């Protein structure tokens, strides 16, 4: 029996996190640049919603843009990427995506539904989001008081169309102290670093027509093209410059892998300069991995992408001409081999470990080529100068069907892989490395009297030239050896 002086414990206690704690923890482990890239990802998701039912095109992102501006007082990102549709408004502003929403019809890389909110809270305590679609337009405002209140509800205001094109405009104010410092100068270290990150992580999308501006400066295009001699040379069955290709499907994930050359192999001077820290053109060497059109790993040259393991040599400056790209594509982002940061590859995922075998196979082809040609640089440059650069996807779609070989690995791990095939190029080989035609000198001295005896035996001519005597000796022994 409980006395009048005892307090009866409640049937339930409040275990929900405070909003301030939740926001602080949410933003702690992401840096400013990645927060901005999360917002840019949302722009791309908007484009995906628009183009998903459109015919495929070489430039599906053409005419779409995003503009990022920042100063010591405000951060803005504006786009014309279609806006947030009406049906998405009930979860777009929640701290996490409801279990029944997985974006199953969009090629996104977001799985948790926190990117936009985390980015906003990382930068400031006030924000305004305006979204405009073909049929709807609304505004959501977050102020400092909301961050300290117990309520998680956000007011949404229906407004008239106010943006020049359908899209989203986000404005963040009341910037946090550390953010103000980084945003203070238009040409700050943040500006240069951010432009570099965008040009790398969105290189594929920019190549496909997307335009991004940072404080009015257009983010430059970085090519991901590879060299090849064209389909006519492939059809002729002659040796040709071309990439190694592999494609497959695992459940709902489409996979395309291409590795080859984007330039001629490095000269001795270039290799020496790289060793001494004088960078030349190795920035685009290595493996680039793309998940749903976003680059999640850029030009990696480590064991993570197969360098230096399973008989593949470690990356070396002499391999600066080798570049590879892999596309993983799925409407369920959870199936992609991507880390939770969205800027890295999950090296332990089954799909990545399996595909890595083909990455190494391709690398060995081109490191071997490089080693064979490194003493014939002028001749190799002449060969490569006749090749053209092309988008790997164009090469995939152009290679004739009879040049592909089916992959028939019969192991437990391959059961979920289908439509596997690969194209292995027949690369040129320098003459000096062709053992059937390579020539060497044989030279030795014998007393002239002995040479005359052999000459008399072979030719019945004591005066026969010694070189012809030696050559005839070799030819007779060679004929016997072949028999």
CSV table of C-alpha atoms in Angstrom, one decimal:
chain,number,residue,atom,x,y,z
A,1,UNK,CA,0.0,0.0,0.0
A,2,UNK,CA,1.4,3.4,-1.0
A,3,UNK,CA,1.3,6.0,1.9
A,4,UNK,CA,0.1,9.6,1.4
A,5,UNK,CA,3.7,10.7,1.5
A,6,UNK,CA,5.0,8.4,-1.2
A,7,UNK,CA,4.9,9.4,-4.9
A,8,UNK,CA,3.5,6.8,-7.2
A,9,UNK,CA,5.7,6.4,-10.3
A,10,UNK,CA,4.1,7.3,-13.6
A,11,UNK,CA,3.0,4.6,-16.1
A,12,UNK,CA,5.1,6.2,-18.8
A,13,UNK,CA,8.1,8.7,-19.0
A,14,UNK,CA,8.9,11.1,-21.8
A,15,UNK,CA,12.0,9.6,-23.7
A,16,UNK,CA,11.7,11.8,-26.8
A,17,UNK,CA,14.8,13.9,-27.6
A,18,UNK,CA,14.8,17.6,-27.1
A,19,UNK,CA,14.7,19.4,-30.4
A,20,UNK,CA,17.9,21.4,-29.7
A,21,UNK,CA,19.8,18.2,-28.8
A,22,UNK,CA,18.5,16.5,-31.9
A,23,UNK,CA,19.7,19.3,-34.2
A,24,UNK,CA,23.1,19.6,-32.5
A,25,UNK,CA,23.8,15.9,-32.9
A,26,UNK,CA,22.4,15.8,-36.5
A,27,UNK,CA,24.8,18.5,-37.7
A,28,UNK,CA,27.9,17.6,-35.7
A,29,UNK,CA,29.4,14.9,-38.0
A,30,UNK,CA,29.0,16.7,-41.4
A,31,UNK,CA,31.2,19.5,-42.6
A,32,UNK,CA,29.9,22.6,-44.3
A,33,UNK,CA,30.8,21.7,-47.8
A,34,UNK,CA,29.1,18.3,-47.6
A,35,UNK,CA,26.0,20.1,-46.2
A,36,UNK,CA,25.9,22.3,-49.3
A,37,UNK,CA,26.4,19.2,-51.6
A,38,UNK,CA,23.3,17.7,-49.8
A,39,UNK,CA,21.3,20.6,-51.0
A,40,UNK,CA,22.6,20.3,-54.5
A,41,UNK,CA,21.6,16.6,-54.4
A,42,UNK,CA,18.1,17.7,-53.8
A,43,UNK,CA,18.2,19.8,-56.9
A,44,UNK,CA,19.3,16.7,-58.9
A,45,UNK,CA,16.5,14.7,-57.3
A,46,UNK,CA,14.1,17.3,-58.7
A,47,UNK,CA,15.5,16.9,-62.2
A,48,UNK,CA,15.2,13.1,-61.8
A,49,UNK,CA,11.5,13.4,-61.1
A,50,UNK,CA,11.0,15.5,-64.2
A,51,UNK,CA,13.1,13.4,-66.7
A,52,UNK,CA,12.2,9.9,-65.4
A,53,UNK,CA,9.5,9.4,-68.0
A,54,UNK,CA,11.3,11.3,-70.7
A,55,UNK,CA,13.2,9.6,-73.6
A,56,UNK,CA,16.9,9.1,-72.9
A,57,UNK,CA,19.2,11.8,-74.2
A,58,UNK,CA,23.0,12.5,-74.3
A,59,UNK,CA,22.2,15.7,-72.3
A,60,UNK,CA,19.3,14.9,-70.0
A,61,UNK,CA,20.3,17.7,-67.6
A,62,UNK,CA,20.4,20.3,-70.3
A,63,UNK,CA,18.8,23.7,-69.3
A,64,UNK,CA,18.7,22.8,-65.6
A,65,UNK,CA,20.7,25.0,-63.2
A,66,UNK,CA,21.5,25.7,-59.6
A,67,UNK,CA,22.9,29.0,-58.2
A,68,UNK,CA,24.7,29.0,-54.8
A,69,UNK,CA,25.5,32.3,-53.2
A,70,UNK,CA,26.8,33.1,-49.7
A,71,UNK,CA,28.1,36.0,-47.7
A,72,UNK,CA,28.7,36.8,-44.0
A,73,UNK,CA,24.9,37.4,-43.6
A,74,UNK,CA,23.1,34.8,-45.8
A,75,UNK,CA,23.3,31.6,-47.7
A,76,UNK,CA,21.1,30.9,-50.7
A,77,UNK,CA,20.6,28.1,-53.2
A,78,UNK,CA,18.1,28.5,-56.0
A,79,UNK,CA,17.3,26.1,-58.8
A,80,UNK,CA,14.9,25.5,-61.7
A,81,UNK,CA,14.7,21.8,-61.0
A,82,UNK,CA,10.9,21.4,-60.7
A,83,UNK,CA,10.3,22.1,-57.0
A,84,UNK,CA,8.9,19.8,-54.3
A,85,UNK,CA,5.7,18.1,-55.5
A,86,UNK,CA,2.6,18.3,-53.4
A,87,UNK,CA,2.6,14.7,-52.5
A,88,UNK,CA,6.1,15.0,-51.0
A,89,UNK,CA,5.4,18.0,-48.7
A,90,UNK,CA,4.1,15.8,-45.9
A,91,UNK,CA,7.5,14.2,-45.4
A,92,UNK,CA,10.0,16.6,-47.0
A,93,UNK,CA,10.3,18.6,-43.8
A,94,UNK,CA,10.3,15.7,-41.3
A,95,UNK,CA,13.5,14.7,-39.5
A,96,UNK,CA,13.8,11.4,-41.3
A,97,UNK,CA,11.9,9.6,-44.0
A,98,UNK,CA,8.8,7.6,-43.0
A,99,UNK,CA,9.2,3.9,-43.5
A,100,UNK,CA,6.6,3.8,-46.3
A,101,UNK,CA,8.5,6.4,-48.4
A,102,UNK,CA,11.7,5.1,-50.1
A,103,UNK,CA,11.7,7.2,-53.3
A,104,UNK,CA,11.2,4.0,-55.3
A,105,UNK,CA,10.7,6.0,-58.6
A,106,UNK,CA,13.6,8.4,-58.3
A,107,UNK,CA,17.3,7.8,-58.9
A,108,UNK,CA,18.4,9.4,-55.6
A,109,UNK,CA,21.2,8.7,-53.2
A,110,UNK,CA,19.4,9.8,-50.1
A,111,UNK,CA,18.0,7.1,-47.8
A,112,UNK,CA,17.3,8.9,-44.5
A,113,UNK,CA,15.5,12.1,-45.5
A,114,UNK,CA,17.7,14.4,-43.4
A,115,UNK,CA,19.9,16.1,-46.0
A,116,UNK,CA,18.0,19.4,-46.5
A,117,UNK,CA,17.2,19.9,-42.8
A,118,UNK,CA,20.7,19.0,-41.6
A,119,UNK,CA,22.3,21.4,-44.1
A,120,UNK,CA,20.0,24.3,-43.0
A,121,UNK,CA,20.6,23.7,-39.3
A,122,UNK,CA,24.4,23.3,-39.9
A,123,UNK,CA,24.5,26.9,-41.3
A,124,UNK,CA,22.0,28.9,-39.4
A,125,UNK,CA,19.0,29.3,-37.1
A,126,UNK,CA,16.6,30.9,-39.5
A,127,UNK,CA,15.5,29.8,-43.0
A,128,UNK,CA,12.9,30.2,-45.6
A,129,UNK,CA,12.1,27.6,-48.2
A,130,UNK,CA,10.0,28.5,-51.3
A,131,UNK,CA,9.0,25.7,-53.6
A,132,UNK,CA,7.2,26.1,-56.9
A,133,UNK,CA,5.8,23.3,-59.1
A,134,UNK,CA,3.6,23.5,-62.2
A,135,UNK,CA,0.5,23.3,-60.0
A,136,UNK,CA,1.5,24.4,-56.5
A,137,UNK,CA,3.6,26.9,-54.7
A,138,UNK,CA,4.3,27.2,-50.9
A,139,UNK,CA,6.6,28.7,-48.3
A,140,UNK,CA,8.0,27.2,-45.1
A,141,UNK,CA,9.7,29.4,-42.5
A,142,UNK,CA,11.9,28.2,-39.7
A,143,UNK,CA,12.9,30.7,-37.0
A,144,UNK,CA,15.1,30.6,-33.9
A,145,UNK,CA,12.1,30.2,-31.6
A,146,UNK,CA,11.1,27.0,-33.4
A,147,UNK,CA,14.4,25.4,-32.6
A,148,UNK,CA,13.8,25.9,-28.8
A,149,UNK,CA,10.2,25.0,-28.7
A,150,UNK,CA,8.7,21.6,-28.0
A,151,UNK,CA,6.5,21.6,-31.1
A,152,UNK,CA,7.8,19.8,-34.2
A,153,UNK,CA,5.1,21.3,-36.5
A,154,UNK,CA,6.1,23.8,-39.2
A,155,UNK,CA,3.7,26.2,-40.7
A,156,UNK,CA,3.3,25.9,-44.5
A,157,UNK,CA,1.9,28.8,-46.4
A,158,UNK,CA,0.4,28.5,-49.8
A,159,UNK,CA,1.6,31.4,-52.0
A,160,UNK,CA,1.3,32.7,-55.5
A,161,UNK,CA,4.0,31.6,-58.0
A,162,UNK,CA,6.9,33.9,-57.3
A,163,UNK,CA,10.0,32.2,-58.8
A,164,UNK,CA,11.1,32.8,-62.4
A,165,UNK,CA,10.9,29.1,-63.1
A,166,UNK,CA,9.6,26.0,-61.3
A,167,UNK,CA,12.1,25.0,-58.6
A,168,UNK,CA,13.2,25.7,-55.1
A,169,UNK,CA,14.8,28.6,-53.3
A,170,UNK,CA,16.3,28.2,-49.9
A,171,UNK,CA,17.6,31.1,-47.8
A,172,UNK,CA,19.4,30.7,-44.5
A,173,UNK,CA,20.1,33.6,-42.1
A,174,UNK,CA,21.1,34.0,-38.5
A,175,UNK,CA,24.3,32.2,-39.5
A,176,UNK,CA,26.3,30.4,-36.8
A,177,UNK,CA,29.5,32.0,-35.8
A,178,UNK,CA,31.8,29.5,-37.4
A,179,UNK,CA,29.8,29.6,-40.7
A,180,UNK,CA,30.0,33.4,-40.8
A,181,UNK,CA,33.8,33.2,-40.7
A,182,UNK,CA,33.9,30.7,-43.6
A,183,UNK,CA,31.4,32.8,-45.6
A,184,UNK,CA,33.0,36.1,-45.1
A,185,UNK,CA,35.0,36.5,-48.3
A,186,UNK,CA,33.6,35.6,-51.8
A,187,UNK,CA,37.0,34.3,-52.8
A,188,UNK,CA,37.7,32.6,-49.5
A,189,UNK,CA,39.3,29.1,-49.2
A,190,UNK,CA,35.8,27.8,-48.9
A,191,UNK,CA,34.9,29.2,-52.3
A,192,UNK,CA,37.8,27.5,-54.1
A,193,UNK,CA,37.3,24.2,-52.2
A,194,UNK,CA,33.6,24.2,-52.8
A,195,UNK,CA,33.9,24.8,-56.6
A,196,UNK,CA,36.5,22.0,-56.7
A,197,UNK,CA,34.2,19.6,-54.9
A,198,UNK,CA,31.2,20.4,-57.0
A,199,UNK,CA,33.2,20.0,-60.3
A,200,UNK,CA,34.4,16.6,-59.1
A,201,UNK,CA,31.3,15.2,-57.4
A,202,UNK,CA,28.9,16.5,-60.1
A,203,UNK,CA,31.3,16.0,-63.1
A,204,UNK,CA,29.1,13.4,-64.7
A,205,UNK,CA,25.9,15.5,-64.3
A,206,UNK,CA,27.7,18.6,-65.5
A,207,UNK,CA,28.9,16.7,-68.5
A,208,UNK,CA,25.3,15.8,-69.2
A,209,UNK,CA,24.2,19.5,-69.3
A,210,UNK,CA,23.7,20.6,-65.6
A,211,UNK,CA,25.0,24.1,-64.8
A,212,UNK,CA,26.1,25.2,-61.3
A,213,UNK,CA,27.1,28.7,-60.2
A,214,UNK,CA,28.9,29.6,-57.0
A,215,UNK,CA,28.8,33.3,-56.2
A,216,UNK,CA,28.2,34.0,-59.8
A,217,UNK,CA,31.1,31.8,-61.1
A,218,UNK,CA,30.2,28.8,-63.3
A,219,UNK,CA,31.6,25.6,-62.0
A,220,UNK,CA,34.1,24.2,-64.7
A,221,UNK,CA,33.5,21.0,-66.6
A,222,UNK,CA,35.8,18.0,-66.0
A,223,UNK,CA,35.8,15.4,-68.7
A,224,UNK,CA,35.3,11.7,-67.9
A,225,UNK,CA,35.9,10.6,-71.5
A,226,UNK,CA,38.1,7.7,-72.7
A,227,UNK,CA,40.1,7.1,-75.8
A,228,UNK,CA,39.3,4.6,-78.5
A,229,UNK,CA,39.9,4.1,-82.2
A,230,UNK,CA,36.3,3.8,-83.2
A,231,UNK,CA,33.9,1.0,-84.1
A,232,UNK,CA,35.5,0.5,-87.6
A,233,UNK,CA,38.8,-0.5,-86.1
A,234,UNK,CA,37.1,-2.8,-83.6
A,235,UNK,CA,35.1,-4.5,-86.4
A,236,UNK,CA,38.3,-5.0,-88.4
A,237,UNK,CA,39.6,-7.3,-85.5
A,238,UNK,CA,43.0,-5.4,-85.7
A,239,UNK,CA,44.8,-4.1,-82.7
A,240,UNK,CA,43.1,-0.9,-81.5
A,241,UNK,CA,43.1,1.5,-78.6
A,242,UNK,CA,39.8,0.9,-76.7
A,243,UNK,CA,38.7,0.6,-73.0
A,244,UNK,CA,37.9,-2.6,-71.2
A,245,UNK,CA,34.2,-2.8,-70.5
A,246,UNK,CA,31.9,-4.8,-68.2
A,247,UNK,CA,28.2,-4.5,-67.6
A,248,UNK,CA,25.8,-6.5,-65.5
A,249,UNK,CA,22.7,-6.3,-63.4
A,250,UNK,CA,22.3,-7.3,-59.8
A,251,UNK,CA,18.7,-7.4,-58.7
A,252,UNK,CA,17.6,-3.8,-59.3
A,253,UNK,CA,21.1,-2.4,-59.7
A,254,UNK,CA,22.4,-1.6,-63.2
A,255,UNK,CA,26.3,-1.7,-63.4
A,256,UNK,CA,28.6,-0.4,-66.1
A,257,UNK,CA,32.4,-0.4,-65.8
A,258,UNK,CA,34.9,1.1,-68.2
A,259,UNK,CA,38.6,1.5,-67.8
A,260,UNK,CA,41.2,2.7,-70.4
A,261,UNK,CA,43.3,5.6,-71.4
A,262,UNK,CA,42.3,9.3,-71.5
A,263,UNK,CA,45.8,10.3,-73.0
A,264,UNK,CA,49.1,8.8,-74.1
A,265,UNK,CA,51.2,7.1,-71.5
A,266,UNK,CA,53.6,9.2,-69.4
A,267,UNK,CA,57.1,10.2,-70.6
A,268,UNK,CA,60.1,9.7,-68.4
A,269,UNK,CA,60.1,13.4,-67.7
A,270,UNK,CA,56.5,13.4,-66.6
A,271,UNK,CA,57.2,10.4,-64.3
A,272,UNK,CA,60.1,12.2,-62.7
A,273,UNK,CA,58.2,15.4,-62.2
A,274,UNK,CA,55.4,13.5,-60.5
A,275,UNK,CA,57.9,11.8,-58.2
A,276,UNK,CA,59.3,15.3,-57.3
A,277,UNK,CA,55.8,16.6,-56.5
A,278,UNK,CA,55.4,18.6,-59.8
A,279,UNK,CA,51.8,17.6,-60.8
A,280,UNK,CA,51.2,17.2,-64.4
A,281,UNK,CA,48.1,15.4,-65.5
A,282,UNK,CA,47.4,12.7,-63.0
A,283,UNK,CA,44.4,14.5,-61.5
A,284,UNK,CA,42.0,12.5,-63.7
A,285,UNK,CA,43.8,9.2,-63.4
A,286,UNK,CA,42.4,6.4,-61.1
A,287,UNK,CA,38.9,5.2,-60.5
A,288,UNK,CA,35.8,7.4,-60.4
A,289,UNK,CA,32.7,5.7,-58.9
A,290,UNK,CA,29.2,7.1,-59.7
A,291,UNK,CA,26.0,6.2,-57.9
A,292,UNK,CA,22.8,7.4,-59.5
A,293,UNK,CA,24.7,10.0,-61.5
A,294,UNK,CA,26.5,11.5,-58.5
A,295,UNK,CA,30.3,10.9,-58.1
A,296,UNK,CA,30.8,9.3,-54.7
A,297,UNK,CA,34.5,8.5,-55.2
A,298,UNK,CA,36.7,10.6,-57.5
A,299,UNK,CA,39.9,9.4,-59.2
A,300,UNK,CA,41.0,7.0,-56.4
A,301,UNK,CA,44.4,5.4,-56.7
A,302,UNK,CA,44.5,3.2,-53.6
A,303,UNK,CA,43.8,-0.4,-52.7
A,304,UNK,CA,40.2,0.7,-52.2
A,305,UNK,CA,39.8,0.5,-56.0
A,306,UNK,CA,42.1,-2.5,-56.6
A,307,UNK,CA,45.5,-0.8,-57.0
A,308,UNK,CA,48.3,-2.7,-55.3
A,309,UNK,CA,46.4,-6.0,-54.6
A,310,UNK,CA,45.8,-9.3,-56.3
A,311,UNK,CA,48.8,-8.9,-58.7
A,312,UNK,CA,47.7,-5.4,-59.8
A,313,UNK,CA,50.7,-3.0,-59.3
A,314,UNK,CA,50.3,-0.1,-56.9
A,315,UNK,CA,49.6,3.2,-58.5
A,316,UNK,CA,52.7,4.8,-59.9
A,317,UNK,CA,53.2,8.0,-61.9
A,318,UNK,CA,53.8,5.9,-65.0
A,319,UNK,CA,50.1,5.0,-64.9
A,320,UNK,CA,48.8,8.6,-65.1
A,321,UNK,CA,47.1,7.8,-68.4
A,322,UNK,CA,44.8,5.1,-66.9
A,323,UNK,CA,41.3,6.2,-65.9
A,324,UNK,CA,38.3,4.1,-64.9
A,325,UNK,CA,34.7,4.9,-64.2
A,326,UNK,CA,31.9,2.7,-62.7
A,327,UNK,CA,28.2,3.5,-62.7
A,328,UNK,CA,25.8,2.0,-60.2
A,329,UNK,CA,22.2,2.9,-60.9
A,330,UNK,CA,19.1,1.9,-58.9
A,331,UNK,CA,15.8,3.4,-57.9
A,332,UNK,CA,16.3,2.0,-54.4
A,333,UNK,CA,19.3,4.0,-52.9
A,334,UNK,CA,19.6,1.3,-50.2
A,335,UNK,CA,20.9,-1.1,-52.9
A,336,UNK,CA,23.8,1.1,-53.9
A,337,UNK,CA,27.3,0.5,-52.4
A,338,UNK,CA,27.5,3.9,-50.9
A,339,UNK,CA,28.3,5.2,-47.4
A,340,UNK,CA,25.9,7.1,-45.2
A,341,UNK,CA,27.8,10.3,-46.0
A,342,UNK,CA,27.0,9.9,-49.7
A,343,UNK,CA,30.6,10.8,-50.5
A,344,UNK,CA,32.2,7.4,-50.3
A,345,UNK,CA,32.0,3.8,-51.3
A,346,UNK,CA,31.0,1.0,-49.0
A,347,UNK,CA,34.0,-1.3,-49.7
A,348,UNK,CA,32.5,-4.2,-47.8
A,349,UNK,CA,29.3,-4.4,-49.8
A,350,UNK,CA,28.8,-7.6,-51.7
A,351,UNK,CA,28.1,-5.9,-55.0
A,352,UNK,CA,31.2,-3.8,-54.8
A,353,UNK,CA,33.5,-6.7,-53.8
A,354,UNK,CA,32.2,-8.7,-56.8
A,355,UNK,CA,32.6,-5.9,-59.3
A,356,UNK,CA,36.1,-5.2,-57.9
A,357,UNK,CA,37.4,-8.4,-59.6
A,358,UNK,CA,36.6,-6.8,-62.9
A,359,UNK,CA,38.1,-3.5,-61.9
A,360,UNK,CA,41.4,-5.3,-61.2
A,361,UNK,CA,41.1,-7.3,-64.4
A,362,UNK,CA,40.8,-4.1,-66.4
A,363,UNK,CA,43.7,-2.4,-64.6
A,364,UNK,CA,46.1,-5.2,-65.4
A,365,UNK,CA,45.4,-4.9,-69.1
A,366,UNK,CA,46.4,-1.2,-69.1
A,367,UNK,CA,49.3,-1.4,-66.6
A,368,UNK,CA,50.7,-4.2,-68.7
A,369,UNK,CA,50.3,-2.1,-71.9
A,370,UNK,CA,52.1,0.8,-70.1
A,371,UNK,CA,55.0,-1.4,-69.1
A,372,UNK,CA,55.4,-2.7,-72.6
A,373,UNK,CA,55.4,0.7,-74.2
A,374,UNK,CA,57.4,2.8,-71.7
A,375,UNK,CA,60.6,2.4,-73.8
A,376,UNK,CA,58.8,3.3,-77.0
A,377,UNK,CA,57.1,6.6,-76.0
A,378,UNK,CA,57.3,8.4,-79.4
A,379,UNK,CA,55.8,5.5,-81.2
A,380,UNK,CA,53.1,5.0,-78.6
A,381,UNK,CA,52.1,8.7,-78.7
A,382,UNK,CA,51.8,8.4,-82.5
A,383,UNK,CA,49.4,5.5,-82.1
A,384,UNK,CA,47.3,7.2,-79.4
A,385,UNK,CA,47.2,10.5,-81.3
A,386,UNK,CA,44.9,8.8,-83.9
A,387,UNK,CA,42.3,7.8,-81.3
A,388,UNK,CA,39.4,9.9,-80.3
A,389,UNK,CA,37.8,10.7,-76.9
A,390,UNK,CA,34.3,9.6,-76.2
A,391,UNK,CA,31.8,9.2,-73.4
A,392,UNK,CA,32.1,5.6,-72.0
A,393,UNK,CA,28.4,5.2,-72.4
A,394,UNK,CA,28.6,6.0,-76.1
A,395,UNK,CA,31.4,3.4,-76.4
A,396,UNK,CA,29.2,0.9,-74.6
A,397,UNK,CA,26.3,1.4,-77.0
A,398,UNK,CA,28.6,1.3,-80.1
A,399,UNK,CA,30.7,-1.8,-79.5
A,400,UNK,CA,29.3,-4.5,-81.8
A,401,UNK,CA,27.4,-7.4,-80.2
A,402,UNK,CA,29.8,-10.0,-81.5
A,403,UNK,CA,32.7,-8.3,-79.8
A,404,UNK,CA,31.2,-8.9,-76.3
A,405,UNK,CA,31.8,-12.1,-74.3
A,406,UNK,CA,29.4,-13.5,-71.7
A,407,UNK,CA,30.7,-13.8,-68.2
A,408,UNK,CA,29.9,-17.2,-66.8
A,409,UNK,CA,31.2,-17.3,-63.2
A,410,UNK,CA,29.6,-20.2,-61.4
A,411,UNK,CA,29.8,-19.3,-57.8
A,412,UNK,CA,27.3,-18.7,-55.0
A,413,UNK,CA,28.0,-14.9,-55.1
A,414,UNK,CA,27.0,-14.6,-58.8
A,415,UNK,CA,23.5,-16.1,-58.5
A,416,UNK,CA,22.0,-12.6,-58.2
A,417,UNK,CA,24.0,-11.2,-61.1
A,418,UNK,CA,22.4,-11.4,-64.6
A,419,UNK,CA,23.2,-10.2,-68.1
A,420,UNK,CA,26.9,-10.2,-67.4
A,421,UNK,CA,29.2,-9.5,-70.3
A,422,UNK,CA,32.6,-7.9,-71.0
A,423,UNK,CA,34.6,-6.4,-73.8
A,424,UNK,CA,38.4,-7.0,-73.7
A,425,UNK,CA,40.3,-4.7,-76.1
A,426,UNK,CA,43.0,-6.0,-78.5
A,427,UNK,CA,45.6,-3.3,-77.7
A,428,UNK,CA,48.6,-2.6,-79.9
A,429,UNK,CA,51.9,-4.3,-78.9
A,430,UNK,CA,55.3,-2.7,-79.7
A,431,UNK,CA,57.4,-4.7,-82.1
A,432,UNK,CA,60.2,-5.1,-79.6
A,433,UNK,CA,57.9,-7.0,-77.3
A,434,UNK,CA,56.7,-9.4,-80.0
A,435,UNK,CA,58.9,-12.5,-79.3
A,436,UNK,CA,58.3,-13.9,-82.8
A,437,UNK,CA,59.9,-10.9,-84.6
A,438,UNK,CA,62.3,-9.5,-82.0
A,439,UNK,CA,65.9,-9.7,-83.2
A,440,UNK,CA,69.1,-10.0,-81.2
A,441,UNK,CA,72.8,-10.1,-82.2
A,442,UNK,CA,74.9,-13.2,-81.7
A,443,UNK,CA,78.6,-12.4,-81.6
A,444,UNK,CA,81.7,-14.5,-80.8
A,445,UNK,CA,85.3,-14.9,-81.9
A,446,UNK,CA,87.1,-18.0,-83.1
A,447,UNK,CA,90.6,-18.6,-84.5
A,448,UNK,CA,90.7,-17.9,-88.2
A,449,UNK,CA,92.1,-21.3,-89.0
A,450,UNK,CA,89.0,-22.9,-87.4
A,451,UNK,CA,86.7,-20.6,-89.3
A,452,UNK,CA,88.4,-21.7,-92.6
A,453,UNK,CA,87.9,-25.4,-91.7
A,454,UNK,CA,84.1,-24.8,-91.1
A,455,UNK,CA,83.9,-22.7,-94.3
A,456,UNK,CA,85.4,-25.5,-96.3
A,457,UNK,CA,83.0,-28.0,-94.7
A,458,UNK,CA,79.9,-25.9,-95.4
A,459,UNK,CA,80.7,-24.1,-98.6
A,460,UNK,CA,83.8,-25.8,-100.0
A,461,UNK,CA,85.2,-22.2,-99.9
A,462,UNK,CA,88.0,-21.3,-97.5
A,463,UNK,CA,87.6,-17.5,-98.2
A,464,UNK,CA,83.8,-17.3,-97.3
A,465,UNK,CA,83.0,-14.3,-95.1
A,466,UNK,CA,83.1,-15.3,-91.4
A,467,UNK,CA,79.7,-13.7,-90.8
A,468,UNK,CA,78.1,-15.9,-93.4
A,469,UNK,CA,79.8,-18.9,-91.9
A,470,UNK,CA,78.4,-18.1,-88.5
A,471,UNK,CA,74.9,-17.5,-89.9
A,472,UNK,CA,74.9,-20.8,-91.8
A,473,UNK,CA,75.9,-22.6,-88.6
A,474,UNK,CA,73.0,-21.1,-86.8
A,475,UNK,CA,70.5,-21.8,-89.6
A,476,UNK,CA,71.4,-25.5,-89.8
A,477,UNK,CA,71.1,-26.0,-86.0
A,478,UNK,CA,67.8,-24.0,-86.0
A,479,UNK,CA,66.4,-26.4,-88.7
A,480,UNK,CA,67.4,-29.4,-86.7
A,481,UNK,CA,65.9,-27.9,-83.5
A,482,UNK,CA,62.6,-27.2,-85.2
A,483,UNK,CA,62.4,-30.8,-86.5
